[in-house]
Short mmCIF file of C-alpha atoms in Angstrom, two decimals:
data_model
loop_
_atom_site.label_atom_id
_atom_site.label_comp_id
_atom_site.label_asym_id
_atom_site.label_seq_id
_atom_site.Cartn_x
_atom_site.Cartn_y
_atom_site.Cartn_z
CA UNK A 65 99.15 -86.40 7.13
CA UNK A 66 102.67 -85.13 5.88
CA UNK A 67 101.58 -83.64 2.40
CA UNK A 68 104.80 -83.51 0.08
CA UNK A 69 105.29 -81.41 -3.25
CA UNK A 70 105.52 -83.79 -6.35
CA UNK A 71 107.15 -81.44 -8.46
CA UNK A 72 108.99 -77.95 -8.48
CA UNK A 73 107.42 -74.82 -9.95
CA UNK A 74 106.89 -74.46 -12.62
CA UNK A 75 106.08 -78.25 -13.63
CA UNK A 76 103.52 -77.45 -10.52
CA UNK A 77 101.46 -74.43 -10.73
CA UNK A 78 99.05 -74.81 -8.21
CA UNK A 79 97.17 -71.59 -9.89
CA UNK A 80 96.78 -73.89 -12.84
CA UNK A 81 93.36 -75.27 -11.80
CA UNK A 82 92.14 -72.22 -10.60
CA UNK A 83 92.36 -70.37 -13.99
CA UNK A 84 88.57 -71.01 -15.27
CA UNK A 85 85.22 -71.69 -13.38
CA UNK A 86 84.77 -75.05 -14.72
CA UNK A 87 87.92 -75.98 -13.14
CA UNK A 88 87.48 -74.84 -9.67
CA UNK A 89 84.17 -76.64 -9.78
CA UNK A 90 85.87 -79.81 -10.90
CA UNK A 91 88.61 -79.43 -7.99
CA UNK A 92 86.15 -78.05 -5.06
CA UNK A 93 86.67 -80.09 -1.93
CA UNK A 94 83.34 -79.31 -0.27
CA UNK A 95 79.85 -78.24 -1.54
CA UNK A 96 77.32 -76.50 0.26
CA UNK A 97 73.04 -77.32 -0.65
CA UNK A 98 69.95 -76.69 1.25
CA UNK A 99 70.13 -80.25 2.41
CA UNK A 100 73.07 -78.77 5.06
CA UNK A 101 70.58 -76.36 6.67
CA UNK A 102 68.75 -76.39 9.64
CA UNK A 103 66.47 -73.73 10.11
CA UNK A 104 65.73 -72.06 13.70
CA UNK A 105 62.31 -70.83 14.40
CA UNK A 106 60.63 -69.02 17.34
CA UNK A 107 57.35 -70.00 18.64
CA UNK A 108 55.12 -67.33 20.31
CA UNK A 109 51.21 -67.18 21.37
CA UNK A 110 48.51 -66.11 19.23
CA UNK A 111 47.50 -66.28 15.71
CA UNK A 112 48.44 -64.20 12.78
CA UNK A 113 51.02 -63.02 15.12
CA UNK A 114 54.78 -61.68 13.75
CA UNK A 115 57.14 -60.29 16.11
CA UNK A 116 60.20 -58.93 14.90
CA UNK A 117 63.48 -59.33 17.28
CA UNK A 118 65.58 -56.03 16.92
CA UNK A 119 68.71 -57.84 18.45
CA UNK A 120 68.09 -60.26 15.00
CA UNK A 121 67.27 -58.42 12.10
CA UNK A 122 64.95 -59.79 9.77
CA UNK A 123 64.31 -62.78 12.57
CA UNK A 124 61.05 -62.93 14.20
CA UNK A 125 58.71 -64.80 16.48
CA UNK A 126 55.63 -66.46 15.00
CA UNK A 127 52.52 -68.04 16.12
CA UNK A 128 51.82 -71.41 15.28
CA UNK A 129 50.16 -70.42 12.13
CA UNK A 130 53.05 -68.54 10.89
CA UNK A 131 55.22 -71.53 11.84
CA UNK A 132 53.43 -73.53 9.63
CA UNK A 133 53.82 -71.40 6.73
CA UNK A 134 57.45 -71.17 7.50
CA UNK A 135 57.90 -74.82 7.25
CA UNK A 136 56.01 -75.25 4.18
CA UNK A 137 58.77 -72.53 2.69
CA UNK A 138 61.50 -74.79 4.15
CA UNK A 139 60.22 -77.62 2.66
CA UNK A 140 59.86 -75.57 -1.28
CA UNK A 141 63.67 -74.64 -0.90
CA UNK A 142 64.82 -78.17 0.27
CA UNK A 143 65.45 -77.36 3.99
CA UNK A 144 65.19 -80.69 5.72
CA UNK A 145 64.92 -79.80 9.45
CA UNK A 146 63.42 -76.95 11.18
CA UNK A 147 64.65 -76.33 15.46
CA UNK A 148 61.87 -74.90 17.49
CA UNK A 149 62.20 -72.78 20.40
CA UNK A 150 59.23 -71.15 22.44
CA UNK A 151 58.66 -67.99 23.85
CA UNK A 152 56.75 -68.82 26.81
CA UNK A 153 54.61 -66.20 28.37
CA UNK A 154 55.66 -65.15 31.71
CA UNK A 155 52.50 -66.43 33.63
CA UNK A 156 53.40 -69.54 32.30
CA UNK A 157 56.82 -69.39 33.84
CA UNK A 158 57.63 -70.70 37.16
CA UNK A 159 60.83 -71.67 39.19
CA UNK A 160 60.13 -75.14 38.58
CA UNK A 161 59.67 -75.00 34.57
CA UNK A 162 56.81 -77.34 34.62
CA UNK A 163 54.94 -75.73 31.56
CA UNK A 164 58.03 -77.87 29.81
CA UNK A 165 55.69 -80.66 30.67
CA UNK A 166 52.44 -79.58 29.31
CA UNK A 167 51.63 -81.72 26.45
CA UNK A 168 49.22 -78.46 25.15
CA UNK A 169 52.45 -75.81 25.37
CA UNK A 170 53.46 -73.83 22.32
CA UNK A 171 56.21 -76.22 21.61
CA UNK A 172 53.98 -79.22 21.46
CA UNK A 173 51.45 -77.34 19.49
CA UNK A 174 53.62 -76.19 16.97
CA UNK A 175 55.25 -79.60 16.38
CA UNK A 176 51.89 -81.07 15.93
CA UNK A 177 50.85 -78.06 13.50
CA UNK A 178 54.01 -78.64 11.52
CA UNK A 179 53.27 -82.44 10.89
CA UNK A 180 49.86 -81.77 10.34
CA UNK A 181 50.53 -79.80 7.53
CA UNK A 182 53.84 -81.05 5.88
CA UNK A 183 53.91 -84.90 7.27
CA UNK A 184 57.71 -86.25 6.58
CA UNK A 185 58.33 -83.87 4.15
CA UNK A 186 60.40 -81.74 6.74
CA UNK A 187 61.96 -82.93 10.11
CA UNK A 188 61.45 -81.05 13.40
CA UNK A 189 63.95 -80.69 15.82
CA UNK A 190 62.94 -79.87 19.26
CA UNK A 191 65.17 -78.06 22.15
CA UNK A 192 65.41 -79.83 25.70
CA UNK A 193 66.38 -77.48 28.55
CA UNK A 194 64.20 -75.35 30.93
CA UNK A 195 65.23 -71.95 30.49
CA UNK A 196 62.41 -71.06 28.18
CA UNK A 197 60.04 -72.16 31.32
CA UNK A 198 61.75 -71.33 34.11
CA UNK A 199 61.09 -67.98 36.15
CA UNK A 200 64.66 -67.80 36.60
CA UNK A 201 66.19 -68.28 33.02
CA UNK A 202 68.70 -71.14 33.93
CA UNK A 203 68.59 -74.39 32.18
CA UNK A 204 67.25 -76.70 34.78
CA UNK A 205 66.32 -76.47 38.55
CA UNK A 206 67.84 -74.42 41.15
CA UNK A 207 68.80 -74.71 44.97
CA UNK A 208 68.23 -72.07 47.39
CA UNK A 209 71.79 -70.39 46.48
CA UNK A 210 70.99 -70.82 42.82
CA UNK A 211 73.22 -73.55 41.58
CA UNK A 212 71.37 -75.47 38.90
CA UNK A 213 70.82 -79.34 40.32
CA UNK A 214 71.83 -81.69 38.23
CA UNK A 215 70.04 -85.09 38.88
CA UNK A 216 66.83 -83.48 39.74
CA UNK A 217 66.97 -81.58 36.50
CA UNK A 218 67.63 -84.40 34.41
CA UNK A 219 64.73 -86.15 35.81
CA UNK A 220 62.41 -83.30 34.26
CA UNK A 221 64.33 -82.98 31.23
CA UNK A 222 63.34 -86.92 30.59
CA UNK A 223 59.52 -85.66 30.96
CA UNK A 224 60.16 -82.79 28.71
CA UNK A 225 61.64 -84.77 25.94
CA UNK A 226 58.94 -87.72 26.17
CA UNK A 227 56.34 -84.78 25.53
CA UNK A 228 57.98 -83.64 22.87
CA UNK A 229 58.18 -87.27 21.23
CA UNK A 230 54.75 -87.84 22.09
CA UNK A 231 53.77 -84.57 20.02
CA UNK A 232 55.53 -85.80 16.96
CA UNK A 233 59.32 -84.60 17.35
CA UNK A 234 62.12 -86.01 15.30
CA UNK A 235 65.12 -84.73 17.09
CA UNK A 236 65.09 -84.41 20.59
CA UNK A 237 68.10 -81.79 21.01
CA UNK A 238 69.21 -81.28 24.54
CA UNK A 239 70.83 -78.07 24.97
CA UNK A 240 71.10 -77.98 28.75
CA UNK A 241 74.42 -79.54 29.67
CA UNK A 242 73.52 -81.73 32.44
CA UNK A 243 75.67 -84.82 32.99
CA UNK A 244 74.08 -87.95 31.89
CA UNK A 245 71.33 -86.72 30.43
CA UNK A 246 71.39 -88.27 27.12
CA UNK A 247 71.59 -91.93 28.60
CA UNK A 248 68.42 -91.42 30.57
CA UNK A 249 66.62 -89.69 27.99
CA UNK A 250 67.72 -92.47 25.66
CA UNK A 251 66.23 -95.21 27.90
CA UNK A 252 63.30 -93.37 28.49
CA UNK A 253 62.37 -92.93 24.75
CA UNK A 254 63.44 -96.76 23.93
CA UNK A 255 60.89 -97.84 26.96
CA UNK A 256 58.26 -95.69 25.74
CA UNK A 257 58.78 -97.11 21.78
CA UNK A 258 60.31 -94.11 20.19
CA UNK A 259 62.93 -95.89 18.73
CA UNK A 260 63.36 -93.77 15.85
CA UNK A 261 63.50 -90.60 17.44
CA UNK A 262 66.72 -89.47 17.11
CA UNK A 263 69.30 -87.31 20.03
CA UNK A 264 71.11 -84.47 18.74
CA UNK A 265 73.14 -83.68 21.71
CA UNK A 266 74.63 -80.19 22.24
CA UNK A 267 77.94 -82.17 23.67
CA UNK A 268 80.09 -79.33 23.33
CA UNK A 269 78.10 -76.09 24.38
CA UNK A 270 80.42 -73.09 25.81
CA UNK A 271 79.51 -70.95 28.06
CA UNK A 272 79.40 -68.03 25.43
CA UNK A 273 79.27 -64.01 24.83
CA UNK A 274 77.61 -64.70 21.56
CA UNK A 275 74.00 -65.97 23.03
CA UNK A 276 72.41 -62.16 23.78
CA UNK A 277 69.93 -62.02 20.99
CA UNK A 278 68.80 -65.77 21.43
CA UNK A 279 67.67 -64.85 25.05
CA UNK A 280 65.90 -62.08 23.51
CA UNK A 281 63.98 -64.01 21.13
CA UNK A 282 63.10 -66.74 23.75
CA UNK A 283 62.37 -63.99 26.82
CA UNK A 284 64.95 -65.11 29.13
CA UNK A 285 67.47 -62.71 28.78
CA UNK A 286 66.03 -60.16 31.81
CA UNK A 287 65.01 -62.90 33.88
CA UNK A 288 68.32 -64.61 33.63
CA UNK A 289 70.27 -64.91 37.52
CA UNK A 290 73.97 -65.48 37.52
CA UNK A 291 75.48 -67.04 34.70
CA UNK A 292 75.49 -70.46 33.10
CA UNK A 293 79.30 -71.21 33.80
CA UNK A 294 78.69 -74.25 36.11
CA UNK A 295 77.48 -76.34 33.17
CA UNK A 296 78.06 -74.87 29.98
CA UNK A 297 81.88 -74.95 28.96
CA UNK A 298 84.91 -72.70 29.45
CA UNK A 299 85.51 -71.30 26.62
CA UNK A 300 89.54 -72.13 27.14
CA UNK A 301 89.08 -75.92 27.00
CA UNK A 302 88.89 -78.09 24.10
CA UNK A 303 90.19 -81.37 25.56
CA UNK A 304 86.95 -81.25 27.82
CA UNK A 305 84.78 -80.98 24.51
CA UNK A 306 86.38 -84.17 23.47
CA UNK A 307 85.56 -86.09 26.99
CA UNK A 308 81.72 -84.40 26.58
CA UNK A 309 81.05 -85.49 23.14
CA UNK A 310 82.80 -89.34 23.93
CA UNK A 311 80.32 -89.99 26.83
CA UNK A 312 77.39 -88.43 25.13
CA UNK A 313 77.95 -91.01 22.40
CA UNK A 314 78.28 -93.70 24.65
CA UNK A 315 75.07 -92.64 26.38
CA UNK A 316 73.21 -93.17 23.04
CA UNK A 317 73.63 -89.68 21.10
CA UNK A 318 72.98 -90.23 17.26
CA UNK A 319 74.68 -86.62 16.31
CA UNK A 320 76.39 -84.13 18.09
CA UNK A 321 76.43 -80.44 18.43
CA UNK A 322 79.29 -77.53 18.90
CA UNK A 323 77.82 -74.72 19.65
CA UNK A 324 78.56 -71.43 18.74
CA UNK A 325 79.67 -72.16 15.44
CA UNK A 326 82.70 -70.00 13.90
CA UNK A 327 84.48 -69.38 17.01
CA UNK A 328 84.76 -72.70 17.70
CA UNK A 329 85.60 -74.49 14.37
CA UNK A 330 88.76 -75.73 15.63
CA UNK A 331 86.44 -77.92 17.87
CA UNK A 332 84.18 -79.45 15.16
CA UNK A 333 87.13 -80.57 12.96
CA UNK A 334 88.70 -82.33 16.10
CA UNK A 335 85.22 -83.86 17.12
CA UNK A 336 84.99 -85.10 13.46
CA UNK A 337 88.60 -86.29 13.17
CA UNK A 338 88.23 -88.21 16.44
CA UNK A 339 85.31 -89.84 16.58
CA UNK A 340 83.93 -90.02 12.88
CA UNK A 341 80.03 -89.45 13.67
CA UNK A 342 77.87 -86.69 12.26
CA UNK A 343 78.72 -82.86 13.69
CA UNK A 344 76.78 -80.33 13.59
CA UNK A 345 77.45 -76.81 14.71
CA UNK A 346 75.28 -73.67 15.34
CA UNK A 347 75.74 -70.51 13.81
CA UNK A 348 74.38 -68.69 16.89
CA UNK A 349 72.31 -65.60 17.35
CA UNK A 350 75.73 -63.48 18.01
CA UNK A 351 77.30 -64.42 14.95
CA UNK A 352 74.06 -63.76 12.66
CA UNK A 353 73.75 -60.30 14.33
CA UNK A 354 77.54 -59.32 13.64
CA UNK A 355 76.92 -60.72 10.09
CA UNK A 356 74.07 -58.37 9.91
CA UNK A 357 75.93 -55.43 11.73
CA UNK A 358 78.72 -55.78 9.08
CA UNK A 359 75.82 -55.53 6.31
CA UNK A 360 74.21 -52.59 7.86
CA UNK A 361 77.67 -50.80 7.89
CA UNK A 362 78.23 -51.51 4.30
CA UNK A 363 81.27 -53.52 5.33
CA UNK A 364 80.34 -56.93 3.67
CA UNK A 365 78.23 -58.36 1.22
CA UNK A 366 75.39 -60.23 2.82
CA UNK A 367 75.02 -62.87 0.00
CA UNK A 368 78.52 -63.57 -0.21
CA UNK A 369 79.34 -63.56 3.52
CA UNK A 370 76.34 -65.89 4.37
CA UNK A 371 77.67 -68.72 2.07
CA UNK A 372 81.35 -68.41 2.75
CA UNK A 373 80.60 -68.74 6.52
CA UNK A 374 78.10 -71.42 6.05
CA UNK A 375 80.85 -73.28 3.58
CA UNK A 376 83.44 -73.08 6.75
CA UNK A 377 81.65 -75.50 8.29
CA UNK A 378 81.30 -77.89 5.92
CA UNK A 379 85.11 -77.60 5.64
CA UNK A 380 85.57 -78.01 9.12
CA UNK A 381 83.77 -81.47 8.65
CA UNK A 382 80.09 -80.78 9.86
CA UNK A 383 77.09 -82.75 8.80
CA UNK A 384 74.80 -79.55 8.72
CA UNK A 385 74.40 -76.18 10.25
CA UNK A 386 72.08 -74.55 12.17
CA UNK A 387 71.57 -71.04 11.24
CA UNK A 388 69.25 -68.30 11.11
CA UNK A 389 70.11 -67.26 7.39
CA UNK A 390 68.96 -70.95 6.52
CA UNK A 391 66.31 -69.97 4.30
CA UNK A 392 68.30 -66.94 2.71
CA UNK A 393 71.08 -69.22 2.10
CA UNK A 394 68.78 -72.10 0.34
CA UNK A 395 67.28 -69.15 -1.77
CA UNK A 396 70.55 -68.15 -3.05
CA UNK A 397 71.87 -71.94 -3.83
CA UNK A 398 68.55 -72.31 -5.55
CA UNK A 399 68.67 -69.41 -7.70
#
């Protein structure tokens, strides 16, 4: 849309509406609230366990009881959804990621515990991919050459999705980037009467350098053989992202995600403009770590940087943001 200036200077002074706080508030185009946040949390074995993650300062893995405590904090601060990621023990990892199908795995225990404690006061979003469960760190099953097999992986992802839905997951979030998985998962959920379980598709997930601390958190960095470029997207591509989103929406996704976040705001706004659907972005571990590094170096103020970066997602058209700063941001907004 072409904008025209209705009047010349000095009749029009664009600074006029910025002169006072009340006027800036009145003319503000986007507003950030705790309801815009999804808080990613890492689950580990044990009881009363907190394991700080060195590459993610201020972020820890929590045992299930600790996850429940975080859920109650989120409810109190108005955060509507938690996103769960398990740190599966080495002895439970395998070539085929079979632990993903265990109804008593870490993810399922955490889902049930949150729902028992908080009910529908908070939503639970669960990651669907095999990298937390495989001994090789890839998101799917591999052949002898290490290539990730698409259709065989989708079969396992369907079972993983049903396992999580049966435990009480509210949103299934496939992050694997296999072709055809959204339609197959949606059909399976419908067949098992999980009609109201949402699918938030990681539709535009890029093969990014910003994921390192996350892989530390779920214990897959040292295990990963090769890279994920045969299924995650090339950072150079934008049109391909629109094709991925179109396919996932056609297959039954309720919402879509762009990952990473800040380096890909151009993708988020294009998806919103073209499709007009709920778009979420993941402010990933590397983005979080960069903010914390800037704060530690005295180069930035944490509070203002956190809120400014999160507001950027809203300005780009995102309905919400997955961020490790969720609790801190919510507290700032509620103060």
